[in-house]
mmCIF file of C-alpha atoms in Angstrom:
data_model
loop_
_atom_site.group_PDB
_atom_site.id
_atom_site.type_symbol
_atom_site.label_atom_id
_atom_site.label_comp_id
_atom_site.label_asym_id
_atom_site.label_seq_id
_atom_site.Cartn_x
_atom_site.Cartn_y
_atom_site.Cartn_z
ATOM 1 C CA UNK A 1 -19.965 -24.052 -83.266
ATOM 2 C CA UNK A 2 -20.560 -25.191 -86.685
ATOM 3 C CA UNK A 3 -23.383 -23.831 -89.127
ATOM 4 C CA UNK A 4 -26.683 -25.478 -89.263
ATOM 5 C CA UNK A 5 -29.207 -26.559 -91.632
ATOM 6 C CA UNK A 6 -32.695 -25.383 -90.403
ATOM 7 C CA UNK A 7 -34.745 -28.574 -89.749
ATOM 8 C CA UNK A 8 -38.488 -29.213 -88.464
ATOM 9 C CA UNK A 9 -37.542 -29.405 -84.840
ATOM 10 C CA UNK A 10 -35.873 -25.833 -84.872
ATOM 11 C CA UNK A 11 -38.710 -24.534 -86.866
ATOM 12 C CA UNK A 12 -41.352 -25.804 -84.844
ATOM 13 C CA UNK A 13 -39.335 -24.362 -81.630
ATOM 14 C CA UNK A 14 -39.407 -21.128 -83.255
ATOM 15 C CA UNK A 15 -42.924 -21.100 -83.986
ATOM 16 C CA UNK A 16 -44.276 -22.372 -80.451
ATOM 17 C CA UNK A 17 -42.133 -19.256 -79.089
ATOM 18 C CA UNK A 18 -43.934 -16.947 -81.316
ATOM 19 C CA UNK A 19 -47.223 -18.561 -80.355
ATOM 20 C CA UNK A 20 -47.761 -19.930 -84.004
ATOM 21 C CA UNK A 21 -49.723 -23.300 -84.031
ATOM 22 C CA UNK A 22 -49.464 -23.868 -87.728
ATOM 23 C CA UNK A 23 -46.231 -23.844 -89.858
ATOM 24 C CA UNK A 24 -48.377 -23.500 -92.764
ATOM 25 C CA UNK A 25 -50.351 -20.524 -91.579
ATOM 26 C CA UNK A 26 -47.452 -19.015 -89.775
ATOM 27 C CA UNK A 27 -47.181 -15.310 -89.979
ATOM 28 C CA UNK A 28 -44.313 -14.482 -87.919
ATOM 29 C CA UNK A 29 -40.962 -16.397 -87.420
ATOM 30 C CA UNK A 30 -37.937 -15.683 -85.618
ATOM 31 C CA UNK A 31 -35.005 -17.674 -86.242
ATOM 32 C CA UNK A 32 -32.101 -15.156 -85.368
ATOM 33 C CA UNK A 33 -28.871 -16.389 -83.507
ATOM 34 C CA UNK A 34 -29.050 -20.105 -84.370
ATOM 35 C CA UNK A 35 -25.722 -20.457 -86.814
ATOM 36 C CA UNK A 36 -28.092 -21.208 -89.840
ATOM 37 C CA UNK A 37 -26.682 -21.438 -93.153
ATOM 38 C CA UNK A 38 -29.559 -23.281 -94.935
ATOM 39 C CA UNK A 39 -33.140 -22.089 -94.549
ATOM 40 C CA UNK A 40 -34.610 -24.140 -97.704
ATOM 41 C CA UNK A 41 -37.147 -25.580 -95.381
ATOM 42 C CA UNK A 42 -39.025 -22.377 -94.987
ATOM 43 C CA UNK A 43 -40.284 -22.384 -98.623
ATOM 44 C CA UNK A 44 -42.151 -25.368 -98.344
ATOM 45 C CA UNK A 45 -43.144 -25.114 -94.563
ATOM 46 C CA UNK A 46 -44.150 -21.561 -94.328
ATOM 47 C CA UNK A 47 -45.397 -19.880 -97.370
ATOM 48 C CA UNK A 48 -47.357 -17.383 -95.744
ATOM 49 C CA UNK A 49 -44.685 -15.855 -93.429
ATOM 50 C CA UNK A 50 -45.145 -11.829 -93.310
ATOM 51 C CA UNK A 51 -42.499 -11.270 -90.726
ATOM 52 C CA UNK A 52 -39.130 -13.201 -90.683
ATOM 53 C CA UNK A 53 -36.168 -12.581 -88.800
ATOM 54 C CA UNK A 54 -33.009 -14.445 -89.656
ATOM 55 C CA UNK A 55 -30.662 -12.140 -88.072
ATOM 56 C CA UNK A 56 -27.276 -13.409 -86.348
ATOM 57 C CA UNK A 57 -26.805 -16.422 -88.863
ATOM 58 C CA UNK A 58 -24.513 -17.752 -91.321
ATOM 59 C CA UNK A 59 -26.284 -17.411 -94.507
ATOM 60 C CA UNK A 60 -24.298 -16.492 -97.629
ATOM 61 C CA UNK A 61 -27.222 -16.777 -100.263
ATOM 62 C CA UNK A 62 -31.109 -15.822 -99.779
ATOM 63 C CA UNK A 63 -32.304 -18.958 -101.439
ATOM 64 C CA UNK A 64 -35.367 -19.906 -100.767
ATOM 65 C CA UNK A 65 -36.620 -16.703 -99.567
ATOM 66 C CA UNK A 66 -37.733 -15.177 -103.061
ATOM 67 C CA UNK A 67 -40.398 -17.792 -102.796
ATOM 68 C CA UNK A 68 -41.829 -16.053 -99.545
ATOM 69 C CA UNK A 69 -43.922 -13.815 -101.642
ATOM 70 C CA UNK A 70 -46.046 -12.779 -98.513
ATOM 71 C CA UNK A 71 -43.266 -10.961 -96.875
ATOM 72 C CA UNK A 72 -43.110 -7.515 -95.630
ATOM 73 C CA UNK A 73 -40.622 -7.485 -93.076
ATOM 74 C CA UNK A 74 -37.329 -9.170 -93.463
ATOM 75 C CA UNK A 75 -34.090 -9.184 -90.985
ATOM 76 C CA UNK A 76 -31.153 -10.542 -92.618
ATOM 77 C CA UNK A 77 -28.591 -8.662 -90.604
ATOM 78 C CA UNK A 78 -25.353 -9.921 -89.355
ATOM 79 C CA UNK A 79 -25.107 -12.630 -92.031
ATOM 80 C CA UNK A 80 -22.413 -13.420 -94.468
ATOM 81 C CA UNK A 81 -24.635 -12.382 -97.943
ATOM 82 C CA UNK A 82 -22.498 -11.593 -100.877
ATOM 83 C CA UNK A 83 -25.301 -10.588 -103.041
ATOM 84 C CA UNK A 84 -29.321 -10.288 -102.886
ATOM 85 C CA UNK A 85 -30.022 -10.410 -106.775
ATOM 86 C CA UNK A 86 -33.067 -12.420 -106.084
ATOM 87 C CA UNK A 87 -35.010 -10.444 -103.731
ATOM 88 C CA UNK A 88 -36.491 -8.326 -106.190
ATOM 89 C CA UNK A 89 -39.197 -10.768 -106.151
ATOM 90 C CA UNK A 90 -40.789 -9.854 -102.878
ATOM 91 C CA UNK A 91 -43.108 -7.071 -103.972
ATOM 92 C CA UNK A 92 -44.854 -6.844 -100.545
ATOM 93 C CA UNK A 93 -41.748 -6.195 -98.769
ATOM 94 C CA UNK A 94 -41.719 -2.978 -96.683
ATOM 95 C CA UNK A 95 -38.965 -3.292 -94.342
ATOM 96 C CA UNK A 96 -35.457 -4.997 -95.207
ATOM 97 C CA UNK A 97 -32.338 -5.092 -92.943
ATOM 98 C CA UNK A 98 -29.408 -5.936 -94.574
ATOM 99 C CA UNK A 99 -26.757 -4.594 -92.439
ATOM 100 C CA UNK A 100 -23.513 -6.306 -91.329
ATOM 101 C CA UNK A 101 -23.077 -8.406 -94.416
ATOM 102 C CA UNK A 102 -20.601 -8.337 -97.483
ATOM 103 C CA UNK A 103 -22.728 -6.605 -99.974
ATOM 104 C CA UNK A 104 -21.265 -4.636 -102.767
ATOM 105 C CA UNK A 105 -24.135 -3.337 -104.463
ATOM 106 C CA UNK A 106 -28.095 -3.467 -104.075
ATOM 107 C CA UNK A 107 -28.956 -5.785 -106.770
ATOM 108 C CA UNK A 108 -32.329 -6.322 -107.422
ATOM 109 C CA UNK A 109 -33.709 -4.655 -104.354
ATOM 110 C CA UNK A 110 -34.474 -1.806 -106.753
ATOM 111 C CA UNK A 111 -37.302 -3.506 -107.894
ATOM 112 C CA UNK A 112 -39.117 -3.305 -104.636
ATOM 113 C CA UNK A 113 -41.437 -0.718 -105.244
ATOM 114 C CA UNK A 114 -43.357 -0.989 -101.946
ATOM 115 C CA UNK A 115 -40.025 -0.954 -99.877
ATOM 116 C CA UNK A 116 -40.321 1.750 -97.217
ATOM 117 C CA UNK A 117 -37.254 1.317 -95.194
ATOM 118 C CA UNK A 118 -33.890 -0.170 -96.029
ATOM 119 C CA UNK A 119 -30.987 -1.084 -93.735
ATOM 120 C CA UNK A 120 -27.278 -1.404 -95.487
ATOM 121 C CA UNK A 121 -25.040 -0.020 -92.636
ATOM 122 C CA UNK A 122 -21.549 -2.178 -92.286
ATOM 123 C CA UNK A 123 -21.525 -3.750 -95.777
ATOM 124 C CA UNK A 124 -18.918 -3.377 -98.573
ATOM 125 C CA UNK A 125 -20.361 -0.927 -100.834
ATOM 126 C CA UNK A 126 -17.531 1.322 -102.251
ATOM 127 C CA UNK A 127 -19.127 3.210 -105.257
ATOM 128 C CA UNK A 128 -22.248 5.511 -105.500
ATOM 129 C CA UNK A 129 -22.951 3.818 -108.749
ATOM 130 C CA UNK A 130 -23.833 0.766 -106.899
ATOM 131 C CA UNK A 131 -26.705 2.522 -105.239
ATOM 132 C CA UNK A 132 -28.065 4.271 -108.165
ATOM 133 C CA UNK A 133 -30.723 1.793 -108.339
ATOM 134 C CA UNK A 134 -32.258 2.869 -105.296
ATOM 135 C CA UNK A 135 -33.941 5.864 -107.186
ATOM 136 C CA UNK A 136 -36.164 3.384 -108.707
ATOM 137 C CA UNK A 137 -37.592 2.649 -105.261
ATOM 138 C CA UNK A 138 -40.767 4.801 -105.389
ATOM 139 C CA UNK A 139 -41.832 4.082 -101.630
ATOM 140 C CA UNK A 140 -38.364 4.299 -100.038
ATOM 141 C CA UNK A 141 -38.338 6.734 -97.116
ATOM 142 C CA UNK A 142 -35.899 5.611 -94.627
ATOM 143 C CA UNK A 143 -32.404 4.228 -95.444
ATOM 144 C CA UNK A 144 -29.572 3.590 -93.177
ATOM 145 C CA UNK A 145 -25.968 3.332 -95.238
ATOM 146 C CA UNK A 146 -23.489 4.467 -92.865
ATOM 147 C CA UNK A 147 -20.890 3.269 -92.209
ATOM 148 C CA UNK A 148 -19.926 1.805 -95.393
ATOM 149 C CA UNK A 149 -16.574 2.533 -97.559
ATOM 150 C CA UNK A 150 -18.330 4.849 -99.674
ATOM 151 C CA UNK A 151 -19.305 7.096 -96.721
ATOM 152 C CA UNK A 152 -15.677 7.649 -96.445
ATOM 153 C CA UNK A 153 -14.615 7.733 -99.988
ATOM 154 C CA UNK A 154 -17.309 10.251 -101.085
ATOM 155 C CA UNK A 155 -17.914 12.184 -97.972
ATOM 156 C CA UNK A 156 -18.942 15.034 -99.408
ATOM 157 C CA UNK A 157 -20.940 13.485 -102.052
ATOM 158 C CA UNK A 158 -22.827 10.318 -101.019
ATOM 159 C CA UNK A 159 -25.479 12.269 -98.798
ATOM 160 C CA UNK A 160 -26.448 15.076 -101.718
ATOM 161 C CA UNK A 161 -26.342 12.255 -104.284
ATOM 162 C CA UNK A 162 -28.827 9.970 -102.315
ATOM 163 C CA UNK A 163 -31.117 12.748 -101.146
ATOM 164 C CA UNK A 164 -31.284 14.308 -104.549
ATOM 165 C CA UNK A 165 -31.934 11.009 -106.576
ATOM 166 C CA UNK A 166 -34.394 9.396 -103.817
ATOM 167 C CA UNK A 167 -37.478 11.336 -104.519
ATOM 168 C CA UNK A 168 -39.472 9.879 -101.602
ATOM 169 C CA UNK A 169 -36.621 9.588 -98.926
ATOM 170 C CA UNK A 170 -37.440 11.255 -95.821
ATOM 171 C CA UNK A 171 -34.465 10.065 -93.376
ATOM 172 C CA UNK A 172 -31.123 9.179 -94.461
ATOM 173 C CA UNK A 173 -28.620 7.923 -91.910
ATOM 174 C CA UNK A 174 -30.709 9.325 -88.745
ATOM 175 C CA UNK A 175 -31.081 12.540 -90.461
ATOM 176 C CA UNK A 176 -34.451 14.332 -91.607
ATOM 177 C CA UNK A 177 -34.716 14.947 -95.360
ATOM 178 C CA UNK A 178 -37.158 17.851 -96.300
ATOM 179 C CA UNK A 179 -37.263 20.691 -98.845
ATOM 180 C CA UNK A 180 -34.230 22.414 -97.373
ATOM 181 C CA UNK A 181 -32.141 19.413 -97.644
ATOM 182 C CA UNK A 182 -33.340 18.671 -101.100
ATOM 183 C CA UNK A 183 -32.612 22.276 -102.155
ATOM 184 C CA UNK A 184 -29.072 22.118 -100.748
ATOM 185 C CA UNK A 185 -28.344 18.642 -102.323
ATOM 186 C CA UNK A 186 -29.414 19.987 -105.732
ATOM 187 C CA UNK A 187 -27.517 23.173 -105.333
ATOM 188 C CA UNK A 188 -24.336 21.175 -104.696
ATOM 189 C CA UNK A 189 -24.752 18.719 -107.400
ATOM 190 C CA UNK A 190 -25.199 21.840 -109.717
ATOM 191 C CA UNK A 191 -22.072 23.515 -108.308
ATOM 192 C CA UNK A 192 -18.479 23.104 -109.683
ATOM 193 C CA UNK A 193 -17.561 21.219 -106.958
ATOM 194 C CA UNK A 194 -20.298 18.998 -107.123
ATOM 195 C CA UNK A 195 -19.985 18.164 -110.888
ATOM 196 C CA UNK A 196 -16.168 17.702 -110.236
ATOM 197 C CA UNK A 197 -16.990 14.853 -107.595
ATOM 198 C CA UNK A 198 -19.601 13.338 -109.885
ATOM 199 C CA UNK A 199 -17.439 13.050 -112.851
ATOM 200 C CA UNK A 200 -14.793 11.754 -110.582
ATOM 201 C CA UNK A 201 -17.147 8.919 -109.341
ATOM 202 C CA UNK A 202 -18.087 8.093 -112.827
ATOM 203 C CA UNK A 203 -21.777 9.480 -112.575
ATOM 204 C CA UNK A 204 -24.002 11.938 -114.208
ATOM 205 C CA UNK A 205 -24.028 15.558 -113.231
ATOM 206 C CA UNK A 206 -27.864 15.788 -114.612
ATOM 207 C CA UNK A 207 -30.321 16.565 -111.873
ATOM 208 C CA UNK A 208 -33.704 14.765 -111.696
ATOM 209 C CA UNK A 209 -35.111 15.168 -108.462
ATOM 210 C CA UNK A 210 -38.852 15.383 -107.915
ATOM 211 C CA UNK A 211 -40.928 17.100 -104.942
ATOM 212 C CA UNK A 212 -40.550 14.980 -101.866
ATOM 213 C CA UNK A 213 -43.288 14.094 -99.445
ATOM 214 C CA UNK A 214 -43.774 15.590 -95.913
ATOM 215 C CA UNK A 215 -41.034 14.220 -93.299
ATOM 216 C CA UNK A 216 -42.284 11.649 -90.828
ATOM 217 C CA UNK A 217 -40.654 9.179 -88.441
ATOM 218 C CA UNK A 218 -40.843 5.802 -89.567
ATOM 219 C CA UNK A 219 -40.807 2.842 -87.092
ATOM 220 C CA UNK A 220 -36.988 1.655 -86.337
ATOM 221 C CA UNK A 221 -36.782 -2.157 -86.892
ATOM 222 C CA UNK A 222 -33.129 -3.006 -86.471
ATOM 223 C CA UNK A 223 -30.498 -5.021 -85.013
#
């Protein structure tokens, strides 16, 4: 089956399934598994969306999603995205699922100060420096990265590097992150082996971790 452009019929059908009566006022839309490659209609028809599921489609770009500034939850898993450079404008976003795409870096995701949960598994991220920007996500509590190539090329480094540099993190790849994990991460990064691996990865060996908040179990929202 070929890819499909989102039209009014598909949108109205999805709205009806969600119990929404008005496209303009709709808050929740599920457009997953419809072979969509163009969802430009959303920008003009559903400006107040808060929860949007676009998983299992054929999207290669995020247009016009940056215009949906009320979004708090966005599922773009199982698409064909190469970059997400414009998603940084979605400042209300709290949960973002980008699993199963073709991403090589986090792009403007680093600008999402309210982001609490990020899924990046099964992308094409090969280097740790492509994830450095996540240290700017001051609310990020849950991160799912594995599997990505960087988890295999830097198996001993990726965990302590992310735990140490994302101060708000409470869960990484399903493992809790607390004070003990942060101490262990800092210890490794300051060790001779840790410093060597950082240099080999082209990263700074300086440590700037801050105290982490108490661990809790965030809601899971993934496909």
